Tab-separated table of N, CA and C in Angstrom:
chain	number	residue	atom	x	y	z
A	1	UNK	N	-8.317	-6.146	1.629
A	1	UNK	CA	-8.986	-4.876	1.510
A	1	UNK	C	-10.143	-4.775	2.488
A	2	UNK	N	-10.711	-5.919	2.836
A	2	UNK	CA	-11.793	-5.881	3.817
A	2	UNK	C	-11.312	-5.306	5.137
A	3	UNK	N	-10.040	-5.558	5.495
A	3	UNK	CA	-9.518	-5.013	6.749
A	3	UNK	C	-9.577	-3.497	6.737
A	4	UNK	N	-9.197	-2.887	5.633
A	4	UNK	CA	-9.266	-1.427	5.542
A	4	UNK	C	-10.715	-0.976	5.544
A	5	UNK	N	-11.519	-1.597	4.713
A	5	UNK	CA	-12.912	-1.179	4.593
A	5	UNK	C	-13.674	-1.339	5.903
A	6	UNK	N	-13.433	-2.431	6.610
A	6	UNK	CA	-14.178	-2.707	7.835
A	6	UNK	C	-13.663	-1.959	9.053
A	7	UNK	N	-12.403	-1.560	9.048
A	7	UNK	CA	-11.851	-0.930	10.244
A	7	UNK	C	-11.670	0.576	10.125
A	8	UNK	N	-11.666	1.108	8.917
A	8	UNK	CA	-11.628	2.565	8.760
A	8	UNK	C	-12.983	3.118	9.166
A	9	UNK	N	-12.963	4.307	9.766
A	9	UNK	CA	-14.256	4.901	10.087
A	9	UNK	C	-15.024	5.108	8.791
A	10	UNK	N	-16.336	5.045	8.890
A	10	UNK	CA	-17.184	5.136	7.702
A	10	UNK	C	-16.852	6.396	6.912
A	11	UNK	N	-16.612	6.207	5.641
A	11	UNK	CA	-16.289	7.332	4.777
A	11	UNK	C	-14.859	7.804	4.904
A	12	UNK	N	-14.017	7.067	5.658
A	12	UNK	CA	-12.622	7.463	5.828
A	12	UNK	C	-11.861	7.405	4.514
A	13	UNK	N	-11.065	8.418	4.273
A	13	UNK	CA	-10.294	8.535	3.030
A	13	UNK	C	-9.153	7.527	3.027
A	14	UNK	N	-8.964	6.846	1.873
A	14	UNK	CA	-7.958	5.799	1.741
A	14	UNK	C	-6.996	6.149	0.607
A	15	UNK	N	-5.712	5.924	0.853
A	15	UNK	CA	-4.672	6.078	-0.159
A	15	UNK	C	-4.348	4.708	-0.742
A	16	UNK	N	-4.442	4.589	-2.049
A	16	UNK	CA	-4.003	3.390	-2.764
A	16	UNK	C	-2.739	3.791	-3.512
A	17	UNK	N	-1.594	3.461	-2.933
A	17	UNK	CA	-0.296	3.914	-3.435
A	17	UNK	C	0.263	2.919	-4.441
A	18	UNK	N	0.754	3.428	-5.573
A	18	UNK	CA	1.249	2.589	-6.664
A	18	UNK	C	0.127	1.648	-7.094
A	19	UNK	N	-1.017	2.244	-7.381
A	19	UNK	CA	-2.280	1.511	-7.546
A	19	UNK	C	-2.410	0.735	-8.844
A	20	UNK	N	-1.547	0.990	-9.828
A	20	UNK	CA	-1.686	0.286	-11.100
A	20	UNK	C	-3.035	0.580	-11.727
A	21	UNK	N	-3.759	-0.471	-12.117
A	21	UNK	CA	-5.059	-0.259	-12.766
A	21	UNK	C	-6.184	0.008	-11.776
A	22	UNK	N	-5.893	-0.010	-10.479
A	22	UNK	CA	-6.871	0.434	-9.493
A	22	UNK	C	-7.833	-0.602	-8.959
A	23	UNK	N	-7.445	-1.855	-8.987
A	23	UNK	CA	-8.326	-2.913	-8.466
A	23	UNK	C	-8.756	-2.629	-7.036
A	24	UNK	N	-7.822	-2.250	-6.175
A	24	UNK	CA	-8.153	-1.960	-4.776
A	24	UNK	C	-8.927	-0.651	-4.645
A	25	UNK	N	-8.590	0.323	-5.456
A	25	UNK	CA	-9.317	1.601	-5.434
A	25	UNK	C	-10.789	1.392	-5.748
A	26	UNK	N	-11.064	0.596	-6.744
A	26	UNK	CA	-12.453	0.316	-7.129
A	26	UNK	C	-13.209	-0.353	-5.986
A	27	UNK	N	-12.586	-1.359	-5.389
A	27	UNK	CA	-13.228	-2.083	-4.290
A	27	UNK	C	-13.558	-1.144	-3.136
A	28	UNK	N	-12.592	-0.331	-2.745
A	28	UNK	CA	-12.796	0.569	-1.606
A	28	UNK	C	-13.824	1.649	-1.918
A	29	UNK	N	-13.824	2.149	-3.136
A	29	UNK	CA	-14.834	3.145	-3.523
A	29	UNK	C	-16.234	2.535	-3.481
A	30	UNK	N	-16.354	1.278	-3.871
A	30	UNK	CA	-17.653	0.592	-3.791
A	30	UNK	C	-18.134	0.460	-2.351
A	31	UNK	N	-17.191	0.462	-1.403
A	31	UNK	CA	-17.522	0.383	0.025
A	31	UNK	C	-17.689	1.778	0.632
A	32	UNK	N	-17.832	2.780	-0.228
A	32	UNK	CA	-18.088	4.174	0.169
A	32	UNK	C	-16.925	4.866	0.868
A	33	UNK	N	-15.715	4.468	0.514
A	33	UNK	CA	-14.537	5.187	0.999
A	33	UNK	C	-14.027	6.081	-0.121
A	34	UNK	N	-13.844	7.374	0.146
A	34	UNK	CA	-13.165	8.196	-0.855
A	34	UNK	C	-11.723	7.708	-0.987
A	35	UNK	N	-11.255	7.575	-2.204
A	35	UNK	CA	-9.941	6.989	-2.459
A	35	UNK	C	-9.085	7.964	-3.255
A	36	UNK	N	-7.828	8.099	-2.830
A	36	UNK	CA	-6.825	8.767	-3.639
A	36	UNK	C	-5.972	7.666	-4.253
A	37	UNK	N	-6.089	7.480	-5.560
A	37	UNK	CA	-5.339	6.464	-6.293
A	37	UNK	C	-4.115	7.131	-6.908
A	38	UNK	N	-2.933	6.675	-6.510
A	38	UNK	CA	-1.681	7.283	-6.951
A	38	UNK	C	-0.848	6.251	-7.699
A	39	UNK	N	-0.348	6.662	-8.851
A	39	UNK	CA	0.574	5.828	-9.609
A	39	UNK	C	1.387	6.755	-10.499
A	40	UNK	N	2.543	6.312	-10.928
A	40	UNK	CA	3.327	7.147	-11.840
A	40	UNK	C	2.850	7.004	-13.275
A	41	UNK	N	2.069	5.961	-13.543
A	41	UNK	CA	1.594	5.675	-14.889
A	41	UNK	C	0.218	6.299	-15.115
A	42	UNK	N	0.186	7.412	-15.817
A	42	UNK	CA	-1.084	8.102	-16.052
A	42	UNK	C	-2.026	7.284	-16.930
A	43	UNK	N	-1.493	6.421	-17.779
A	43	UNK	CA	-2.357	5.566	-18.599
A	43	UNK	C	-3.111	4.566	-17.731
A	44	UNK	N	-2.451	4.008	-16.736
A	44	UNK	CA	-3.126	3.084	-15.819
A	44	UNK	C	-4.214	3.815	-15.048
A	45	UNK	N	-3.945	5.048	-14.649
A	45	UNK	CA	-4.919	5.833	-13.889
A	45	UNK	C	-6.128	6.239	-14.728
A	46	UNK	N	-5.953	6.341	-16.027
A	46	UNK	CA	-7.046	6.792	-16.898
A	46	UNK	C	-8.279	5.910	-16.766
A	47	UNK	N	-8.083	4.641	-16.509
A	47	UNK	CA	-9.206	3.731	-16.355
A	47	UNK	C	-10.030	3.978	-15.109
A	48	UNK	N	-9.518	4.796	-14.187
A	48	UNK	CA	-10.242	5.114	-12.952
A	48	UNK	C	-10.991	6.436	-13.039
A	49	UNK	N	-10.822	7.156	-14.127
A	49	UNK	CA	-11.384	8.508	-14.238
A	49	UNK	C	-12.892	8.550	-14.019
A	50	UNK	N	-13.586	7.529	-14.436
A	50	UNK	CA	-15.049	7.532	-14.335
A	50	UNK	C	-15.566	6.841	-13.074
A	51	UNK	N	-14.666	6.392	-12.211
A	51	UNK	CA	-15.093	5.673	-11.005
A	51	UNK	C	-15.458	6.679	-9.922
A	52	UNK	N	-16.693	6.650	-9.503
A	52	UNK	CA	-17.176	7.568	-8.468
A	52	UNK	C	-16.437	7.331	-7.158
A	53	UNK	N	-16.006	8.426	-6.542
A	53	UNK	CA	-15.325	8.334	-5.255
A	53	UNK	C	-13.831	8.144	-5.341
A	54	UNK	N	-13.291	8.104	-6.552
A	54	UNK	CA	-11.848	7.911	-6.731
A	54	UNK	C	-11.243	9.156	-7.365
A	55	UNK	N	-10.286	9.742	-6.659
A	55	UNK	CA	-9.461	10.829	-7.202
A	55	UNK	C	-8.152	10.200	-7.648
A	56	UNK	N	-7.643	10.590	-8.795
A	56	UNK	CA	-6.383	10.030	-9.281
A	56	UNK	C	-5.317	11.115	-9.360
A	57	UNK	N	-4.087	10.695	-9.106
A	57	UNK	CA	-2.931	11.586	-9.274
A	57	UNK	C	-1.772	10.785	-9.836
A	58	UNK	N	-1.216	11.258	-10.926
A	58	UNK	CA	0.004	10.679	-11.477
A	58	UNK	C	1.171	11.390	-10.799
A	59	UNK	N	1.896	10.656	-9.964
A	59	UNK	CA	2.970	11.256	-9.176
A	59	UNK	C	4.235	10.415	-9.260
A	60	UNK	N	5.360	11.097	-9.245
A	60	UNK	CA	6.651	10.435	-9.115
A	60	UNK	C	6.940	10.339	-7.619
A	61	UNK	N	6.989	9.134	-7.098
A	61	UNK	CA	7.130	8.926	-5.655
A	61	UNK	C	8.573	8.803	-5.196
A	62	UNK	N	9.486	8.654	-6.124
A	62	UNK	CA	10.861	8.356	-5.742
A	62	UNK	C	11.807	9.540	-5.896
A	63	UNK	N	11.265	10.727	-6.125
A	63	UNK	CA	12.091	11.922	-6.226
A	63	UNK	C	12.416	12.480	-4.852
A	64	UNK	N	13.098	13.601	-4.839
A	64	UNK	CA	13.490	14.213	-3.568
A	64	UNK	C	12.302	14.742	-2.783
A	65	UNK	N	11.369	15.380	-3.466
A	65	UNK	CA	10.210	15.953	-2.781
A	65	UNK	C	9.109	14.913	-2.662
A	66	UNK	N	8.542	14.803	-1.475
A	66	UNK	CA	7.457	13.853	-1.220
A	66	UNK	C	6.147	14.539	-1.578
A	67	UNK	N	5.495	14.119	-2.655
A	67	UNK	CA	4.324	14.842	-3.157
A	67	UNK	C	3.065	14.708	-2.298
A	68	UNK	N	3.077	13.853	-1.292
A	68	UNK	CA	1.889	13.664	-0.456
A	68	UNK	C	2.039	14.285	0.932
A	69	UNK	N	3.094	15.050	1.141
A	69	UNK	CA	3.325	15.677	2.449
A	69	UNK	C	2.112	16.496	2.871
A	70	UNK	N	1.739	16.366	4.134
A	70	UNK	CA	0.633	17.131	4.689
A	70	UNK	C	-0.725	16.475	4.534
A	71	UNK	N	-0.810	15.373	3.807
A	71	UNK	CA	-2.087	14.668	3.637
A	71	UNK	C	-2.297	13.719	4.819
A	72	UNK	N	-3.529	13.241	4.970
A	72	UNK	CA	-3.865	12.314	6.046
A	72	UNK	C	-4.901	11.319	5.531
A	73	UNK	N	-4.754	10.057	5.942
A	73	UNK	CA	-5.631	9.004	5.445
A	73	UNK	C	-6.048	8.068	6.574
A	74	UNK	N	-7.290	7.601	6.487
A	74	UNK	CA	-7.806	6.614	7.431
A	74	UNK	C	-7.316	5.216	7.075
A	75	UNK	N	-6.872	5.044	5.852
A	75	UNK	CA	-6.333	3.766	5.403
A	75	UNK	C	-5.307	3.984	4.316
A	76	UNK	N	-4.301	3.122	4.299
A	76	UNK	CA	-3.278	3.150	3.254
A	76	UNK	C	-3.091	1.723	2.764
A	77	UNK	N	-3.122	1.562	1.447
A	77	UNK	CA	-2.939	0.264	0.811
A	77	UNK	C	-1.759	0.369	-0.146
A	78	UNK	N	-0.802	-0.545	0.006
A	78	UNK	CA	0.340	-0.608	-0.905
A	78	UNK	C	0.539	-2.072	-1.281
A	79	UNK	N	0.512	-2.364	-2.569
A	79	UNK	CA	0.793	-3.729	-3.022
A	79	UNK	C	1.768	-3.688	-4.189
A	80	UNK	N	2.697	-4.625	-4.161
A	80	UNK	CA	3.664	-4.799	-5.254
A	80	UNK	C	4.491	-3.547	-5.521
A	81	UNK	N	4.874	-2.862	-4.465
A	81	UNK	CA	5.706	-1.661	-4.601
A	81	UNK	C	6.599	-1.553	-3.371
A	82	UNK	N	7.859	-1.205	-3.603
A	82	UNK	CA	8.793	-1.036	-2.492
A	82	UNK	C	9.802	0.047	-2.839
A	83	UNK	N	9.823	1.088	-2.029
A	83	UNK	CA	10.840	2.137	-2.110
A	83	UNK	C	11.143	2.522	-0.673
A	84	UNK	N	12.125	1.857	-0.083
A	84	UNK	CA	12.425	1.996	1.342
A	84	UNK	C	12.608	3.432	1.820
A	85	UNK	N	13.238	4.314	1.036
A	85	UNK	CA	13.432	5.675	1.540
A	85	UNK	C	12.128	6.396	1.889
A	86	UNK	N	10.997	5.922	1.387
A	86	UNK	CA	9.713	6.583	1.648
A	86	UNK	C	8.906	5.941	2.770
A	87	UNK	N	9.398	4.880	3.393
A	87	UNK	CA	8.658	4.271	4.505
A	87	UNK	C	8.242	5.306	5.544
A	88	UNK	N	9.175	6.099	6.077
A	88	UNK	CA	8.775	7.065	7.117
A	88	UNK	C	7.764	8.090	6.608
A	89	UNK	N	7.959	8.591	5.390
A	89	UNK	CA	7.025	9.569	4.818
A	89	UNK	C	5.635	8.970	4.658
A	90	UNK	N	5.578	7.735	4.233
A	90	UNK	CA	4.301	7.060	4.032
A	90	UNK	C	3.558	6.881	5.353
A	91	UNK	N	4.251	6.433	6.371
A	91	UNK	CA	3.590	6.134	7.643
A	91	UNK	C	3.093	7.385	8.350
A	92	UNK	N	3.731	8.518	8.115
A	92	UNK	CA	3.269	9.781	8.698
A	92	UNK	C	1.874	10.140	8.175
A	93	UNK	N	1.518	9.663	7.000
A	93	UNK	CA	0.219	9.973	6.394
A	93	UNK	C	-0.946	9.254	7.069
A	94	UNK	N	-0.657	8.241	7.874
A	94	UNK	CA	-1.711	7.437	8.492
A	94	UNK	C	-2.261	8.149	9.720
A	95	UNK	N	-3.548	8.467	9.679
A	95	UNK	CA	-4.214	9.192	10.772
A	95	UNK	C	-4.347	8.294	12.003
A	96	UNK	N	-4.525	8.884	13.188
A	96	UNK	CA	-4.799	8.083	14.382
A	96	UNK	C	-6.010	7.177	14.135
A	97	UNK	N	-5.855	5.910	14.486
A	97	UNK	CA	-6.897	4.924	14.238
A	97	UNK	C	-6.855	4.343	12.840
A	98	UNK	N	-5.972	4.883	11.993
A	98	UNK	CA	-5.889	4.441	10.602
A	98	UNK	C	-5.246	3.077	10.456
A	99	UNK	N	-5.549	2.437	9.330
A	99	UNK	CA	-5.091	1.075	9.060
A	99	UNK	C	-4.196	1.060	7.822
A	100	UNK	N	-3.078	0.350	7.947
A	100	UNK	CA	-2.134	0.149	6.849
A	100	UNK	C	-2.199	-1.301	6.397
A	101	UNK	N	-2.296	-1.504	5.095
A	101	UNK	CA	-2.086	-2.828	4.505
A	101	UNK	C	-0.953	-2.674	3.506
A	102	UNK	N	0.105	-3.445	3.718
A	102	UNK	CA	1.268	-3.381	2.841
A	102	UNK	C	1.627	-4.809	2.461
A	103	UNK	N	1.706	-5.083	1.167
A	103	UNK	CA	2.053	-6.420	0.691
A	103	UNK	C	2.915	-6.307	-0.547
A	104	UNK	N	4.058	-7.003	-0.522
A	104	UNK	CA	4.913	-7.014	-1.698
A	104	UNK	C	5.846	-8.214	-1.645
A	105	UNK	N	6.764	-8.261	-2.569
A	105	UNK	CA	7.663	-9.396	-2.710
A	105	UNK	C	8.796	-9.326	-1.694
A	106	UNK	N	9.357	-10.498	-1.385
A	106	UNK	CA	10.455	-10.563	-0.426
A	106	UNK	C	11.600	-11.406	-0.994
A	107	UNK	N	12.731	-11.361	-0.275
A	107	UNK	CA	13.885	-12.159	-0.680
A	107	UNK	C	13.466	-13.606	-0.886
A	108	UNK	N	14.025	-14.213	-1.902
A	108	UNK	CA	13.641	-15.561	-2.294
A	108	UNK	C	12.789	-15.544	-3.545
A	109	UNK	N	12.196	-14.386	-3.846
A	109	UNK	CA	11.345	-14.290	-5.030
A	109	UNK	C	12.140	-14.442	-6.320
A	110	UNK	N	13.434	-14.176	-6.257
A	110	UNK	CA	14.251	-14.284	-7.460
A	110	UNK	C	14.180	-15.700	-8.052
A	111	UNK	N	13.838	-16.696	-7.255
A	111	UNK	CA	13.688	-18.066	-7.752
A	111	UNK	C	12.436	-18.234	-8.609
A	112	UNK	N	11.506	-17.279	-8.526
A	112	UNK	CA	10.227	-17.400	-9.224
A	112	UNK	C	10.043	-16.362	-10.327
A	113	UNK	N	10.980	-15.450	-10.467
A	113	UNK	CA	10.859	-14.421	-11.500
A	113	UNK	C	11.090	-13.041	-10.933
A	114	UNK	N	10.470	-12.060	-11.529
A	114	UNK	CA	10.655	-10.664	-11.130
A	114	UNK	C	9.611	-10.257	-10.104
A	115	UNK	N	9.947	-9.316	-9.222
A	115	UNK	CA	11.254	-8.677	-9.119
A	115	UNK	C	12.291	-9.633	-8.524
A	116	UNK	N	13.523	-9.438	-8.965
A	116	UNK	CA	14.623	-10.258	-8.462
A	116	UNK	C	15.749	-9.413	-7.880
A	117	UNK	N	15.693	-8.115	-8.073
A	117	UNK	CA	16.689	-7.199	-7.525
A	117	UNK	C	16.455	-7.052	-6.023
A	118	UNK	N	17.457	-7.338	-5.191
A	118	UNK	CA	17.257	-7.253	-3.737
A	118	UNK	C	16.836	-5.868	-3.247
A	119	UNK	N	17.093	-4.827	-4.036
A	119	UNK	CA	16.640	-3.489	-3.650
A	119	UNK	C	15.115	-3.404	-3.618
A	120	UNK	N	14.457	-4.308	-4.332
A	120	UNK	CA	12.997	-4.289	-4.424
A	120	UNK	C	12.354	-5.514	-3.784
A	121	UNK	N	13.116	-6.177	-2.912
A	121	UNK	CA	12.617	-7.346	-2.187
A	121	UNK	C	12.784	-7.109	-0.689
A	122	UNK	N	11.721	-7.322	0.047
A	122	UNK	CA	11.782	-7.159	1.498
A	122	UNK	C	12.665	-8.228	2.128
A	123	UNK	N	13.338	-7.862	3.182
A	123	UNK	CA	14.077	-8.822	3.993
A	123	UNK	C	13.091	-9.516	4.936
A	124	UNK	N	13.428	-10.699	5.441
A	124	UNK	CA	12.530	-11.359	6.396
A	124	UNK	C	12.187	-10.420	7.557
A	125	UNK	N	10.916	-10.368	7.895
A	125	UNK	CA	10.392	-9.576	9.013
A	125	UNK	C	10.486	-8.061	8.811
A	126	UNK	N	10.876	-7.604	7.634
A	126	UNK	CA	11.124	-6.176	7.435
A	126	UNK	C	9.881	-5.315	7.654
A	127	UNK	N	8.739	-5.725	7.145
A	127	UNK	CA	7.530	-4.920	7.362
A	127	UNK	C	7.173	-4.858	8.841
A	128	UNK	N	7.335	-5.958	9.528
A	128	UNK	CA	7.056	-5.999	10.971
A	128	UNK	C	7.968	-5.008	11.708
A	129	UNK	N	9.238	-5.015	11.374
A	129	UNK	CA	10.181	-4.086	12.005
A	129	UNK	C	9.823	-2.637	11.688
A	130	UNK	N	9.407	-2.385	10.453
A	130	UNK	CA	9.063	-1.036	10.020
A	130	UNK	C	7.897	-0.481	10.835
A	131	UNK	N	6.840	-1.267	10.998
A	131	UNK	CA	5.669	-0.737	11.702
A	131	UNK	C	5.927	-0.609	13.202
A	132	UNK	N	6.724	-1.503	13.749
A	132	UNK	CA	7.066	-1.382	15.176
A	132	UNK	C	7.865	-0.113	15.427
A	133	UNK	N	8.825	0.169	14.548
A	133	UNK	CA	9.643	1.375	14.697
A	133	UNK	C	8.792	2.635	14.603
A	134	UNK	N	7.694	2.560	13.866
A	134	UNK	CA	6.801	3.714	13.700
A	134	UNK	C	5.725	3.778	14.778
A	135	UNK	N	5.702	2.799	15.681
A	135	UNK	CA	4.729	2.807	16.766
A	135	UNK	C	3.344	2.326	16.377
A	136	UNK	N	3.229	1.615	15.267
A	136	UNK	CA	1.939	1.058	14.869
A	136	UNK	C	1.730	-0.292	15.551
A	137	UNK	N	0.461	-0.668	15.710
A	137	UNK	CA	0.129	-1.957	16.327
A	137	UNK	C	-0.156	-2.965	15.219
A	138	UNK	N	0.532	-4.076	15.281
A	138	UNK	CA	0.343	-5.137	14.300
A	138	UNK	C	-1.013	-5.810	14.497
A	139	UNK	N	-1.733	-5.976	13.403
A	139	UNK	CA	-2.993	-6.723	13.405
A	139	UNK	C	-2.758	-8.117	12.844
A	140	UNK	N	-2.014	-8.199	11.745
A	140	UNK	CA	-1.709	-9.491	11.134
A	140	UNK	C	-0.435	-9.353	10.316
A	141	UNK	N	0.299	-10.457	10.213
A	141	UNK	CA	1.551	-10.472	9.462
A	141	UNK	C	1.738	-11.863	8.875
A	142	UNK	N	2.103	-11.927	7.609
A	142	UNK	CA	2.430	-13.202	6.968
A	142	UNK	C	3.621	-12.987	6.047
A	143	UNK	N	4.429	-14.044	5.925
A	143	UNK	CA	5.509	-14.001	4.953
A	143	UNK	C	5.819	-15.415	4.508
A	144	UNK	N	6.315	-15.514	3.274
A	144	UNK	CA	6.713	-16.810	2.758
A	144	UNK	C	6.168	-17.071	1.372
A	145	UNK	N	6.204	-18.336	1.018
A	145	UNK	CA	5.803	-18.772	-0.315
A	145	UNK	C	4.294	-18.708	-0.497
A	146	UNK	N	3.874	-18.225	-1.656
A	146	UNK	CA	2.471	-18.295	-2.080
A	146	UNK	C	2.443	-18.894	-3.484
A	147	UNK	N	1.355	-19.576	-3.808
A	147	UNK	CA	1.254	-20.120	-5.161
A	147	UNK	C	0.196	-19.418	-6.003
A	148	UNK	N	-0.544	-18.486	-5.394
A	148	UNK	CA	-1.593	-17.756	-6.105
A	148	UNK	C	-1.369	-16.257	-5.972
A	149	UNK	N	-1.526	-15.427	-6.957
A	149	UNK	CA	-1.961	-15.788	-8.300
A	149	UNK	C	-0.882	-16.483	-9.121
A	150	UNK	N	0.382	-16.397	-8.659
A	150	UNK	CA	1.474	-17.152	-9.272
A	150	UNK	C	2.508	-17.397	-8.181
A	151	UNK	N	3.352	-18.416	-8.343
A	151	UNK	CA	4.354	-18.697	-7.311
A	151	UNK	C	5.247	-17.482	-7.049
A	152	UNK	N	5.430	-17.185	-5.764
A	152	UNK	CA	6.240	-16.024	-5.366
A	152	UNK	C	6.551	-16.121	-3.880
A	153	UNK	N	7.507	-15.322	-3.466
A	153	UNK	CA	7.794	-15.117	-2.043
A	153	UNK	C	7.246	-13.740	-1.699
A	154	UNK	N	6.332	-13.681	-0.708
A	154	UNK	CA	5.628	-12.440	-0.390
A	154	UNK	C	5.666	-12.181	1.104
A	155	UNK	N	5.450	-10.919	1.427
A	155	UNK	CA	5.333	-10.495	2.819
A	155	UNK	C	4.186	-9.490	2.879
A	156	UNK	N	3.375	-9.604	3.921
A	156	UNK	CA	2.228	-8.702	4.056
A	156	UNK	C	1.995	-8.384	5.520
A	157	UNK	N	1.534	-7.158	5.762
A	157	UNK	CA	1.207	-6.751	7.124
A	157	UNK	C	-0.050	-5.890	7.106
A	158	UNK	N	-0.803	-6.013	8.169
A	158	UNK	CA	-1.916	-5.113	8.442
A	158	UNK	C	-1.633	-4.536	9.820
A	159	UNK	N	-1.663	-3.217	9.934
A	159	UNK	CA	-1.319	-2.560	11.196
A	159	UNK	C	-2.185	-1.320	11.384
A	160	UNK	N	-2.296	-0.895	12.638
A	160	UNK	CA	-3.121	0.270	12.976
A	160	UNK	C	-2.293	1.272	13.779
A	161	UNK	N	-2.534	2.549	13.472
A	161	UNK	CA	-1.964	3.610	14.301
A	161	UNK	C	-2.956	3.878	15.423
A	162	UNK	N	-2.503	3.720	16.652
A	162	UNK	CA	-3.393	3.925	17.815
A	162	UNK	C	-3.572	5.399	18.094
């Protein structure tokens, strides 16, 4: 999250997509970034209602209509969420100079628990390929086994739209 906070222009609006209870939203709001926290679970979002600088929206992201069309963000954070059909829609939301942080599970995670469905597991190098196809510049990329917070196979990328 420091990458987004430190590289977004001061006060740049950040999207926390599939935010869950809003751990990243809270951190970014504390760093004076206005945050749009999006999740399909309105109960999870309720805990963010009193957090200054955080707007919440309960949205279905996997339907035909993309509910965030026309928006723009200086930063986008996605963790533990994968819906491939929305990759292009998501990346269009990143403003020039904006930073993307995307981290989720990858193939091989089925050995450690859920998610285990390959539809929800990244293929090797998939995030790297996605950002290159969109013309973003890679800042950092990691993939493989992690043991914290629990054993899993993960992939993460930080990239910037020039």
